[in-house]
Every structure is written in C-alpha cells, then in structure tokens.
Rosetta silent file (secondary structure, phi, psi, omega in degrees, C-alpha in Angstrom):
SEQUENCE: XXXXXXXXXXXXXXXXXXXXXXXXXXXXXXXXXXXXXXXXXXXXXXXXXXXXXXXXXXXXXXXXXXXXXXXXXXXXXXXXXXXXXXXXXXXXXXXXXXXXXXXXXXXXXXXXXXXXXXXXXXXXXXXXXXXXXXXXXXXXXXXXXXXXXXXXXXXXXXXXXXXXXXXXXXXXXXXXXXXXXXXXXXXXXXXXXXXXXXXXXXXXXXXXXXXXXXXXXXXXXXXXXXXXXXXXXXXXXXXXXXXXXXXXXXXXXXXXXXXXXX
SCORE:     score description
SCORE:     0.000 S_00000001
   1 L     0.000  127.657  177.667    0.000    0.000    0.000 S_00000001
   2 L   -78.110  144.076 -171.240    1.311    3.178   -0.889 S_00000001
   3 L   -51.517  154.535  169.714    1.958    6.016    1.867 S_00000001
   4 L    91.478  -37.538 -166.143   -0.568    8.199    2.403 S_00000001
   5 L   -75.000  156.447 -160.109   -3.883    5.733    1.366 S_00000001
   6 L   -63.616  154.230  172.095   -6.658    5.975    3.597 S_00000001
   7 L  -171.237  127.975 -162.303   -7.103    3.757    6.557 S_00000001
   8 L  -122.002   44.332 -175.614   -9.783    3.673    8.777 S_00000001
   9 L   169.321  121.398  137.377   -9.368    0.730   11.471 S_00000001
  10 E  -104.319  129.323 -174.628   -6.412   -0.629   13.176 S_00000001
  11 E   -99.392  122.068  179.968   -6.072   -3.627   14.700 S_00000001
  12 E  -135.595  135.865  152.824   -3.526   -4.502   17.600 S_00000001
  13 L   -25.753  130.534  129.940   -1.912   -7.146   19.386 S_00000001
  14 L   -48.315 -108.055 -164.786   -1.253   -7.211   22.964 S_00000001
  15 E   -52.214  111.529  146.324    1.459   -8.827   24.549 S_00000001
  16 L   110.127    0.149  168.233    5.071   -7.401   22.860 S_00000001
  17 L  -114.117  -96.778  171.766    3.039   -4.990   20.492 S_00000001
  18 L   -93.823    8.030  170.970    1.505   -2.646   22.956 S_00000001
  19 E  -131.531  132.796 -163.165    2.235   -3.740   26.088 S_00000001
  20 L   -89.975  171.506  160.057    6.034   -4.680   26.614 S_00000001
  21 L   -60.221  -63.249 -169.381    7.273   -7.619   28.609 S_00000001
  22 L   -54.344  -53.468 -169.373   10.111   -5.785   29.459 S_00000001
  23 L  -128.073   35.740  179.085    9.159   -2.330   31.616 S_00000001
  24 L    -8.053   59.815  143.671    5.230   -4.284   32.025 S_00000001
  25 L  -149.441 -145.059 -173.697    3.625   -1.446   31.030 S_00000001
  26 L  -109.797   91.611 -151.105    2.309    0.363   27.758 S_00000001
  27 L   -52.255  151.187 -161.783    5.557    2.731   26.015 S_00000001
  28 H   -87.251   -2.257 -166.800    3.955    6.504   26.080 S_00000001
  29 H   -86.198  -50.188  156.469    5.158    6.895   22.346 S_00000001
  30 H   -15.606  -65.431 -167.406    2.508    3.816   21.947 S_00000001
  31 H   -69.631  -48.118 -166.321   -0.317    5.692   23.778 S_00000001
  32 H   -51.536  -19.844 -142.882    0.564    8.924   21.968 S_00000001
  33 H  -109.043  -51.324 -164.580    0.187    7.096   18.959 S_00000001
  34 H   -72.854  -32.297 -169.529   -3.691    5.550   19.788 S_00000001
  35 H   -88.049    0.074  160.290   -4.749    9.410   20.755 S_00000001
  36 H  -108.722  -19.695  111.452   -3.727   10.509   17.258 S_00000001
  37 H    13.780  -94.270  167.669   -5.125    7.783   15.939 S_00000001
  38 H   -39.601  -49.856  173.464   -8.456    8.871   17.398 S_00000001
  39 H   -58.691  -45.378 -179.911   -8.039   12.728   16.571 S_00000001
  40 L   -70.302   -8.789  172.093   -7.906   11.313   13.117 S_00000001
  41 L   124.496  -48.145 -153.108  -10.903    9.724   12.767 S_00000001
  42 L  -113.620  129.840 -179.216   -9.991    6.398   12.757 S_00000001
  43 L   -50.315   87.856 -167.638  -11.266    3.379   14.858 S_00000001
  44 E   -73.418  146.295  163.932   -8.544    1.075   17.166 S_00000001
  45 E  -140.198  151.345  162.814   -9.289   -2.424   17.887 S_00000001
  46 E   -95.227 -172.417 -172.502   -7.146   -5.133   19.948 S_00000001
  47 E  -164.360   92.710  175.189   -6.515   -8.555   18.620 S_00000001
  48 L  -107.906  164.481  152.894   -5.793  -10.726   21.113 S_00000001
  49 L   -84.179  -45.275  179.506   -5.560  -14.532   22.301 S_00000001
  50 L   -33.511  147.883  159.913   -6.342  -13.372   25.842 S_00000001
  51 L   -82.835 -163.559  172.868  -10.015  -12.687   26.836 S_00000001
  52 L  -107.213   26.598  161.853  -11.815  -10.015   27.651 S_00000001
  53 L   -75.224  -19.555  177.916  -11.597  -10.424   31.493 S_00000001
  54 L   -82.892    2.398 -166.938   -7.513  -10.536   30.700 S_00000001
  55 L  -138.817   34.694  179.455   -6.819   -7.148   29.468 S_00000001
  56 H   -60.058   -6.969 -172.656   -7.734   -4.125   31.977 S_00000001
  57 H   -70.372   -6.983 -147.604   -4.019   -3.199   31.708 S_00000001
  58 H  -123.266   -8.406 -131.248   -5.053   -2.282   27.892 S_00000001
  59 L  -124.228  -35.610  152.894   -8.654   -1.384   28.306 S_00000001
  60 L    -2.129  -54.599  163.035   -8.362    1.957   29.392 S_00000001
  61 L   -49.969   -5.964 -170.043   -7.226    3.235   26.264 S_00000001
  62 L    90.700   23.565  178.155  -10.518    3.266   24.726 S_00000001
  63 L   -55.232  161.003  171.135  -11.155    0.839   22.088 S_00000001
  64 L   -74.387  -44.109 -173.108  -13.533    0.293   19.314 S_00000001
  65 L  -174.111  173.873 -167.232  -13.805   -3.267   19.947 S_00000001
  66 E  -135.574  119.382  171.079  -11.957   -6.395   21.112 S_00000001
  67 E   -99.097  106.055 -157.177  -10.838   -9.344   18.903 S_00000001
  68 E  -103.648  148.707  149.383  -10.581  -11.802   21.853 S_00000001
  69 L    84.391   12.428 -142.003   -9.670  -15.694   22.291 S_00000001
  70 L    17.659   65.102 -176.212   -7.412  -15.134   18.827 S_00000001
  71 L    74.021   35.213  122.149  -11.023  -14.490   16.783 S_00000001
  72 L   -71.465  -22.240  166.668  -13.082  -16.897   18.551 S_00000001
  73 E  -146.465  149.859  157.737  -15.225  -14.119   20.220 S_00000001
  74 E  -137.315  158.523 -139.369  -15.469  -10.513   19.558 S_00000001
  75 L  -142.088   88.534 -172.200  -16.613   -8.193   21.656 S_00000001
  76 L   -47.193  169.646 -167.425  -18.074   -4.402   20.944 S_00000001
  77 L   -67.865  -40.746  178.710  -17.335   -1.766   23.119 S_00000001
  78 L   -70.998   12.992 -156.092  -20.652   -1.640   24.843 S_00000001
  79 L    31.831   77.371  155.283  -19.762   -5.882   25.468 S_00000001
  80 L  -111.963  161.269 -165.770  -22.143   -7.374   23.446 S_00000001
  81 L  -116.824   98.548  131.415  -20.733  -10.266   21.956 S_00000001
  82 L    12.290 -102.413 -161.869  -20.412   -9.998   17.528 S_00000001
  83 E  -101.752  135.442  173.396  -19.021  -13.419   17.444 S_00000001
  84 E  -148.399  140.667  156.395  -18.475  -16.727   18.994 S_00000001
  85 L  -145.967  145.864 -166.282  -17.017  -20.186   18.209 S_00000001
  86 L  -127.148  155.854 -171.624  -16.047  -22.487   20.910 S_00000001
  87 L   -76.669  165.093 -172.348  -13.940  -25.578   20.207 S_00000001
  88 L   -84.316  127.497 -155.096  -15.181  -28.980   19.458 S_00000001
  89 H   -51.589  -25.791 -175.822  -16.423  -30.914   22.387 S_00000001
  90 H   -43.700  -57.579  177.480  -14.895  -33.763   20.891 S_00000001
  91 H   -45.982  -65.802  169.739  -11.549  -32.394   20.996 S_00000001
  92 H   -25.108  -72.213  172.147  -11.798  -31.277   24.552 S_00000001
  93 H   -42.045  -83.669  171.540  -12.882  -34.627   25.545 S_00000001
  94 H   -21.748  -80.923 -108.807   -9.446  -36.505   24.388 S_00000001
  95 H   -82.123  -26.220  174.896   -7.487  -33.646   25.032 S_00000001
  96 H   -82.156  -31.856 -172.788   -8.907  -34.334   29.318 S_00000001
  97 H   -70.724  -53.210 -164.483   -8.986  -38.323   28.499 S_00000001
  98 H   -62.540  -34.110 -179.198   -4.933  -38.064   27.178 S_00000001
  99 H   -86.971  -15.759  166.303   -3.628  -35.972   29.793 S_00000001
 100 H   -34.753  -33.199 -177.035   -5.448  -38.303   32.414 S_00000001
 101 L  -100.762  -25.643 -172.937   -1.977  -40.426   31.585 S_00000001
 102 L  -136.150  132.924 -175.094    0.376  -37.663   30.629 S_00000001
 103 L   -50.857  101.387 -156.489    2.127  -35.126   32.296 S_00000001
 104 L  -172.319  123.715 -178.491    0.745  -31.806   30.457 S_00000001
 105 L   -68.694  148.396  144.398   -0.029  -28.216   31.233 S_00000001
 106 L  -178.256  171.570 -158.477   -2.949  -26.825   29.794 S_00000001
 107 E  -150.154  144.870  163.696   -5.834  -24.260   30.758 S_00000001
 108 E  -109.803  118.921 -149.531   -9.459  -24.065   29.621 S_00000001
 109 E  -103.669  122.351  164.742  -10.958  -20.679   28.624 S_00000001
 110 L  -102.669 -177.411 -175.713  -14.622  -19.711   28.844 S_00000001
 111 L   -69.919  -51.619 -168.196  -15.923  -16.326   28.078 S_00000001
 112 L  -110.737   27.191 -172.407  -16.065  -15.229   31.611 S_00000001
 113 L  -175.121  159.383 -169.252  -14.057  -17.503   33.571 S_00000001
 114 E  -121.012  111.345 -174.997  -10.454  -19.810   33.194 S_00000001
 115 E  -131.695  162.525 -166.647   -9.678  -22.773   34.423 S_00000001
 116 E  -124.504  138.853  172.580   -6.107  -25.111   34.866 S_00000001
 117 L   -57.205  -58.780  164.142   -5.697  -28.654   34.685 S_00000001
 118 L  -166.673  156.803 -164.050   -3.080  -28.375   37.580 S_00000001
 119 L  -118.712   81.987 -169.636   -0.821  -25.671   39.203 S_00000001
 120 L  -101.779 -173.189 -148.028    2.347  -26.754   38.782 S_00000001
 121 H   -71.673  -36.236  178.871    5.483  -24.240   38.566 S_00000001
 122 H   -79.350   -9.171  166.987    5.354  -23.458   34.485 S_00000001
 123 H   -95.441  -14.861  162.987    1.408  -22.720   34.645 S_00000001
 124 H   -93.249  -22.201  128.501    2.003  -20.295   37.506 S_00000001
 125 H     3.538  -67.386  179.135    4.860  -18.833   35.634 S_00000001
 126 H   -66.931  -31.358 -174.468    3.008  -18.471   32.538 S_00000001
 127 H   -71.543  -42.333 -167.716   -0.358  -16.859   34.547 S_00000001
 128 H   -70.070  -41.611  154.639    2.661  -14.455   36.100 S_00000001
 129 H   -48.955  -39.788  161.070    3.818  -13.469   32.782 S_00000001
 130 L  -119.847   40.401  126.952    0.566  -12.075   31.890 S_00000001
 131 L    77.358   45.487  177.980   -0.186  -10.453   34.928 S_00000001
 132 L  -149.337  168.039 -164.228   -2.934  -12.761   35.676 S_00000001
 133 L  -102.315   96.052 -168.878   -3.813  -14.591   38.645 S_00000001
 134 L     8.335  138.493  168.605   -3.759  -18.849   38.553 S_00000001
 135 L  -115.879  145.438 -171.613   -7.126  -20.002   37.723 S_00000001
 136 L   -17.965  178.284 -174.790   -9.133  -22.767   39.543 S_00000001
 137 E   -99.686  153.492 -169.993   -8.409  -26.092   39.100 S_00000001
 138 L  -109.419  157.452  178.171  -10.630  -27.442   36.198 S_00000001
 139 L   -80.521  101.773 -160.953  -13.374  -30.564   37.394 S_00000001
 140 L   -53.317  -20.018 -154.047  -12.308  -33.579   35.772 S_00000001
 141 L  -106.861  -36.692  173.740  -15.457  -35.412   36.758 S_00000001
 142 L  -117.403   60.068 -173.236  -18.186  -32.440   35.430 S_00000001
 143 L   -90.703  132.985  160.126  -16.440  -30.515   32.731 S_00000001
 144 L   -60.219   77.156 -163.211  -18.344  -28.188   30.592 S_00000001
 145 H   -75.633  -19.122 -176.242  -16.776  -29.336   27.410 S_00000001
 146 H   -56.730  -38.036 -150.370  -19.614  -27.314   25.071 S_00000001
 147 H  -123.260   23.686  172.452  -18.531  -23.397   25.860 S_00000001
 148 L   -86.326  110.965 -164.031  -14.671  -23.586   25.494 S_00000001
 149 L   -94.934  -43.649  168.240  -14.008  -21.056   23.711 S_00000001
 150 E  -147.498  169.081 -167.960   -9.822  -21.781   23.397 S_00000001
 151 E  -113.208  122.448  148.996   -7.268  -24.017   25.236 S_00000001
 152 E   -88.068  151.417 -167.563   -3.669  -23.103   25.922 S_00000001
 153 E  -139.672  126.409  176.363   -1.447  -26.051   26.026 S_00000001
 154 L   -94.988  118.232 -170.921    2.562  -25.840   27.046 S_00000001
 155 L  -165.257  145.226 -174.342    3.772  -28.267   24.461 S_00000001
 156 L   -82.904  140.794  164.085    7.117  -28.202   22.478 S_00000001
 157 L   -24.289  -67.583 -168.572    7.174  -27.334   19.334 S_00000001
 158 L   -89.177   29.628  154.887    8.633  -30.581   17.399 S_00000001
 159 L  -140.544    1.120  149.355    5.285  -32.395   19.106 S_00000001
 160 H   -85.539   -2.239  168.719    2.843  -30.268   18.215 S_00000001
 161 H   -54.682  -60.597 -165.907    1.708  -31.738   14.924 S_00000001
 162 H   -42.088  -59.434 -156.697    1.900  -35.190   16.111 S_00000001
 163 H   -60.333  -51.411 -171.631   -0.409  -34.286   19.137 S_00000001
 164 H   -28.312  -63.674  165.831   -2.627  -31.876   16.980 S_00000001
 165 H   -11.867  -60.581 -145.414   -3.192  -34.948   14.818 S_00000001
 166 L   -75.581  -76.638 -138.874   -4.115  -37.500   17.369 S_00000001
 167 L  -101.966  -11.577  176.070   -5.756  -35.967   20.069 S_00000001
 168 L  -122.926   40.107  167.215   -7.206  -31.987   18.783 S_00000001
 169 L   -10.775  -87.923 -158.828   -7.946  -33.034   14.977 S_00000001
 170 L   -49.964  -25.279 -165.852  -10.789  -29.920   14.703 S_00000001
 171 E  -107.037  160.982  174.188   -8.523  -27.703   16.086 S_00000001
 172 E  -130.893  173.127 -170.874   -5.069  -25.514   15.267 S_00000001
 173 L  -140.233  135.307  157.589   -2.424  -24.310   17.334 S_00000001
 174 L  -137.693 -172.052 -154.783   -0.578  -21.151   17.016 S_00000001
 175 E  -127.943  129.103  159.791    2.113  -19.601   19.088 S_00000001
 176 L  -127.240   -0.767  179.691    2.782  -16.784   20.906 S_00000001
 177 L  -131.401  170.996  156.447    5.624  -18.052   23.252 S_00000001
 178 L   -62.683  -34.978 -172.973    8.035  -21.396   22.424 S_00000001
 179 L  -129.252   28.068  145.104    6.721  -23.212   24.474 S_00000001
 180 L  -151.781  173.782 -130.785    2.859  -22.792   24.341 S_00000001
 181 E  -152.956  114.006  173.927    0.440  -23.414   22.023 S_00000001
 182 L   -81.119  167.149  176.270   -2.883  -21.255   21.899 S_00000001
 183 L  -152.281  109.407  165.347   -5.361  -23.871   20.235 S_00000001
 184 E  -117.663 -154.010  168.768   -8.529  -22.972   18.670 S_00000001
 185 E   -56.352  137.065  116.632  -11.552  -23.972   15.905 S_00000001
 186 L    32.832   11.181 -163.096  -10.713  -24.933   12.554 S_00000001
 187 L   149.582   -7.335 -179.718  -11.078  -21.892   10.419 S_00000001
 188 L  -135.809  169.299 -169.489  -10.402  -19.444   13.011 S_00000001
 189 L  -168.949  157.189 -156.184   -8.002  -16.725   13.710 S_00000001
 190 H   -47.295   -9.508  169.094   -7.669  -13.149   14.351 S_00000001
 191 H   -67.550   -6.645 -175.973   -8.467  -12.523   10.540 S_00000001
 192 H   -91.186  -52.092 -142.382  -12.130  -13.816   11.198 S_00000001
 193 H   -84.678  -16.941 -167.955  -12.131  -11.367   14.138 S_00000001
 194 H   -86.784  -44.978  166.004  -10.756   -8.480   11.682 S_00000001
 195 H   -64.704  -36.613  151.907  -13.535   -9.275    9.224 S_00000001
 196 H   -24.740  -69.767 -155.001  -16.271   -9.774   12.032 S_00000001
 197 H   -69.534  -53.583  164.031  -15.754   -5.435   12.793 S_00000001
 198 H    -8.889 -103.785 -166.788  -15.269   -4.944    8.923 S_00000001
 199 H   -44.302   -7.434 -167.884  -18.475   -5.995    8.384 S_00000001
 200 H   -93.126  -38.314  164.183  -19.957   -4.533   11.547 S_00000001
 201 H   -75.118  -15.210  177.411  -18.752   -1.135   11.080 S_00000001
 202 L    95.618   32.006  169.650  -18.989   -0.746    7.264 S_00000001
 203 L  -118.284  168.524 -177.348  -14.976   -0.726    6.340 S_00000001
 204 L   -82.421  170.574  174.138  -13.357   -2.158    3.421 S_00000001
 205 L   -89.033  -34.317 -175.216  -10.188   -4.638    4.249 S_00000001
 206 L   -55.334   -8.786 -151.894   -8.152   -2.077    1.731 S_00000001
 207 L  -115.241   23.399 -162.260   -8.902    0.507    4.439 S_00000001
 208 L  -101.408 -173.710  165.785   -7.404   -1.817    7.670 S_00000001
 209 L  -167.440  143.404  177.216   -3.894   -1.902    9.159 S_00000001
 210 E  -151.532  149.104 -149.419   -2.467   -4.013   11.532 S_00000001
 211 E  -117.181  126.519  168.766    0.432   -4.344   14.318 S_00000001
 212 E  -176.217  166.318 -164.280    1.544   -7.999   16.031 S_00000001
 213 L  -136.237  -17.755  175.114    4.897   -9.679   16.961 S_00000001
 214 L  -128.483  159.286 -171.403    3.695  -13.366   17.375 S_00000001
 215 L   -14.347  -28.196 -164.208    2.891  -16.586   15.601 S_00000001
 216 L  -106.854   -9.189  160.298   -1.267  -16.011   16.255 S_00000001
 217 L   -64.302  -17.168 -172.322   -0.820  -12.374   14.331 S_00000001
 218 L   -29.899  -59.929  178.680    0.332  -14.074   11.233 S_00000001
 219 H   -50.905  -67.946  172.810   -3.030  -14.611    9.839 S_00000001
 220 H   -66.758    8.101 -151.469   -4.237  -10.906   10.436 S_00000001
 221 H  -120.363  -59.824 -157.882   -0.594   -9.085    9.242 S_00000001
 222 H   -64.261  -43.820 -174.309   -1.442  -11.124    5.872 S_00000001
 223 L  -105.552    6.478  141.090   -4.942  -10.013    5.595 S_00000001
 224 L   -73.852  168.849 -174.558   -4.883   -6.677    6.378 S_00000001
 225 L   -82.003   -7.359  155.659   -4.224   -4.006    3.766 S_00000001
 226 L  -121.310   97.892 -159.712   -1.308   -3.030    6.026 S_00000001
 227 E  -119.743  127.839 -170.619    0.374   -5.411    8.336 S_00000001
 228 E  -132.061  137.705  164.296    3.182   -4.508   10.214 S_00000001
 229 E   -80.489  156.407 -162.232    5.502   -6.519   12.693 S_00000001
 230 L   -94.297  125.754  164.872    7.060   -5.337   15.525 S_00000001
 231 L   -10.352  -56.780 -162.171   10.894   -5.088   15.557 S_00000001
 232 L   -95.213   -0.623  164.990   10.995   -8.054   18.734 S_00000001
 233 L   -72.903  163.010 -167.498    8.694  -10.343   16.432 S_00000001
 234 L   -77.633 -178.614 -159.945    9.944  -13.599   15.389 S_00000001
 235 L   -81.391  -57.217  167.562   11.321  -14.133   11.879 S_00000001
 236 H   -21.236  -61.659 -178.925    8.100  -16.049   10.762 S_00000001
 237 H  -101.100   14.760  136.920    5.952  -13.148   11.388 S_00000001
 238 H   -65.211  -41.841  157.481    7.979  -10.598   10.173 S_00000001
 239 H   -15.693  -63.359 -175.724    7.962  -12.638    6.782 S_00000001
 240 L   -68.131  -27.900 -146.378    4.344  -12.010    6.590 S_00000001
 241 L  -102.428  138.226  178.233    4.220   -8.458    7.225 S_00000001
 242 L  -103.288   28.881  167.319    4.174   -6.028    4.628 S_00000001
 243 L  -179.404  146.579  169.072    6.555   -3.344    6.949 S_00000001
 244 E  -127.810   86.454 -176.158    8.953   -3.969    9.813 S_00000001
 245 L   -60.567 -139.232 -157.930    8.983   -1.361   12.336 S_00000001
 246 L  -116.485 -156.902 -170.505   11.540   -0.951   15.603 S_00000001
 247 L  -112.378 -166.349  177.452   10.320   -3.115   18.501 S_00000001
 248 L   -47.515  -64.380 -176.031    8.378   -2.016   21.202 S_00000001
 249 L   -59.097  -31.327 -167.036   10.632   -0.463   23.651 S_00000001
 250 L  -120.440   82.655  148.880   12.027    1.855   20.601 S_00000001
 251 L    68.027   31.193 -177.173    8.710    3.912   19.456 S_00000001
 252 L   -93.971   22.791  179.243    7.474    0.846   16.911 S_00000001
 253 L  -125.265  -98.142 -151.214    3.648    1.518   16.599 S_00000001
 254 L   -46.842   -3.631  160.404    4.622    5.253   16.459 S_00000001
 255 L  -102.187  -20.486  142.487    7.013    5.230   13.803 S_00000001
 256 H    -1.838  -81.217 -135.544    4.799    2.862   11.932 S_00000001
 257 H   -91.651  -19.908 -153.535    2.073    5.055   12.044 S_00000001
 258 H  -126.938  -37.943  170.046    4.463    8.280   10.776 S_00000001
 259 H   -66.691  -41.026  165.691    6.352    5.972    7.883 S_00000001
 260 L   -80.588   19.828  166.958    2.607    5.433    6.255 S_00000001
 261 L    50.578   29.610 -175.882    1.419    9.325    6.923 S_00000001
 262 L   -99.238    0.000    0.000   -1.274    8.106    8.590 S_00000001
C-alpha cells in the first residue's frame, strides 16, 4: 500500500506490540500514537488470544472493539458479543482423556471464567507473565466441554503436529511463546475477528492496518491491507508483514504510524 492511502481501522496485538514484557507497562510513544489515531478519525481495535476479562491493563485506552480468544469471540465496546465459536467438544474430551496419563499443562478458557488442569510451577509462571492470577483447578469429573471457547497447552514445538493430529484433529495451534500453544476452531483466527468489525462497522479490508509480533498475528498481518511486525517479532511473522517497524521499547507503533502518513 502506498503512503498516504486511507485507513480507517487498526487492529492490535497485545502482549510485545503494545504492552512490553520488558518495563510491564504500555511505552507513552505507543499511547501517543492511539490518541492521534483517534483525533484522526480512525477506529482502534485489539486482537488478542487473551479474553476479555484478561486485558484491563489495555482497556483503558478506549477501544472500538476487542478481537478476543485469537477471533473466537469478539466483543463491541458496549460488550455485546459480535461473534463466537467455541472448540469442538470432541476435541476437549481426548485432550482431558490423554492428559489423564500424561504429564501436560494446559488451561481451559470460557468467556467469563479460566480454568487449569493443575498448578504446577510453568502454569504459575506463565499466569505471572501475563499479569494474571492462577485459575481454579478445572473438574475432571463435570467438565463443561460445550462453551470452550480456546485451550492453551505448554507443548514443544517438534510435538505439536503429532499431538494436533491424534488428540485436537478440529482444532489448530498457534504460538505466541516457544513453548505454548494457543489452540482454537478450525477456520479461526484473528483474521475472522478483523472481518467480524469490517463488516460490523462498514470498512473495506483495503482501508485496515495491523500491528503484532507473534505466531497467532500471522493470519491478520497477511490479511490486512497493512500489516506490520514489531521489531521483537519472530522471523516467521515478520515474513508475513508487509513493513517492519523498531520493537516495542524503541517507538514501533509510532514510527509505523508516521512511515505510512497516517
């Protein structure tokens, strides 16, 4: 897309796109960047795997809407919920039957509530990393397998196919760390969630843009008319990205936002 063309929705990441790891807050070049944004006209969204009970650190800022659960639900500003797809009870079922036998992290997501298989030292780690607090244990004996909206699973890399295969067929795994594995439906991914607002609000996809640094942005980088990776994203998803800002920590949604004149 050439500088200067119009663009009237952005879509952003969380974790390592506006909020760093590093100084666990939001960089002020970052905020400055959403309130001109705004002056301009044009409509912010996140795009997250997190839900939308996960992101008051973020929610301040004012959004247009929330692409939550990485486009399994999205959620207008006034929280009514656009969209939903929840994973297939089938899946769910193995995925509790397999781990009965094998040592494996994983957490079950509803819309309003989280739950952990067990809370050993890498799932409070991971809950500590995003600034969230352990969630219940989940009940092995009565599980609500119907309203799971996504799973995370800590699983190596060179075994997720294998497992995808066996035991989550219906489902895909993407990444936002090495060693976990967000896992949702079939078919969806924050590009569902970009088209969801599209269509809700009336914009064209030439008229989007969009900012993310990991493995579940991929999808949404590709199918906006502007997708840009963040300087600290992995090689994969800069690949996809049609621009490659600085990283977080040095100004990279604001210098974006100033190399396309928007």
């Amino acid at each position: 897309m050439d500088k200067g063309t119009t663009v009237k929705a952005v879509f952003f990441d969380i974790d390592g796109t506006l909020f760093s790891s590093r100084t666990r807050s939001i960089p002020a070049s970052t905020i400055r960047a959403l309130k001109h944004l705004r002056e301009r006209g044009i409509r912010v969204f996140i795009a997250t795997g997190r839900s939308i009970n996960a992101i008051s650190h973020v929610q301040h800022l004012d959004f247009d809407g929330y692409i939550t659960f990485n486009g399994g639900c999205c959620v207008a500003k006034d929280n009514s919920v656009l969209f939903k797809q929840a994973l297939d009870p089938q899946d769910i079922q193995q995925l509790l039957h397999y781990t009965s036998n094998q040592p494996m992290n994983f957490s079950l997501m509803y819309l309003d509530c989280h739950f952990v298989n067990q809370a050993t030292p890498e799932i409070i780690d991971m809950y500590a990393y995003l600034n969230l607090p352990v969630p219940p244990l989940v009940d092995r004996n009565n599980p609500d397998i119907c309203n799971i909206l996504q799973a995370n699973i800590l699983l190596n890399v060179e075994d997720e196919l294998e497992f995808m295969n066996k035991i989550m067929p219906n489902s895909i795994a993407t990444r936002w760390a090495p060693h976990s594995a967000d896992i949702n439906p079939k078919g969806i991914s924050k590009k569902v969630g970009v088209e969801v607002f599209c269509e809700h609000f009336g914009f064209h996809i030439s008229e989007t843009m969009s900012f993310g640094d990991g493995g579940n942005d991929i999808e949404m980088l590709k199918h906006t008319a502007i997708g840009v990776a963040m300087g600290n994203a992995t090689d994969d998803v800069k690949a996809a990205a049609d621009y490659v800002t600085d990283d977080i920590d040095n100004d990279g949604i604001w210098n974006a936002i100033r190399h396309f004149k928007i």
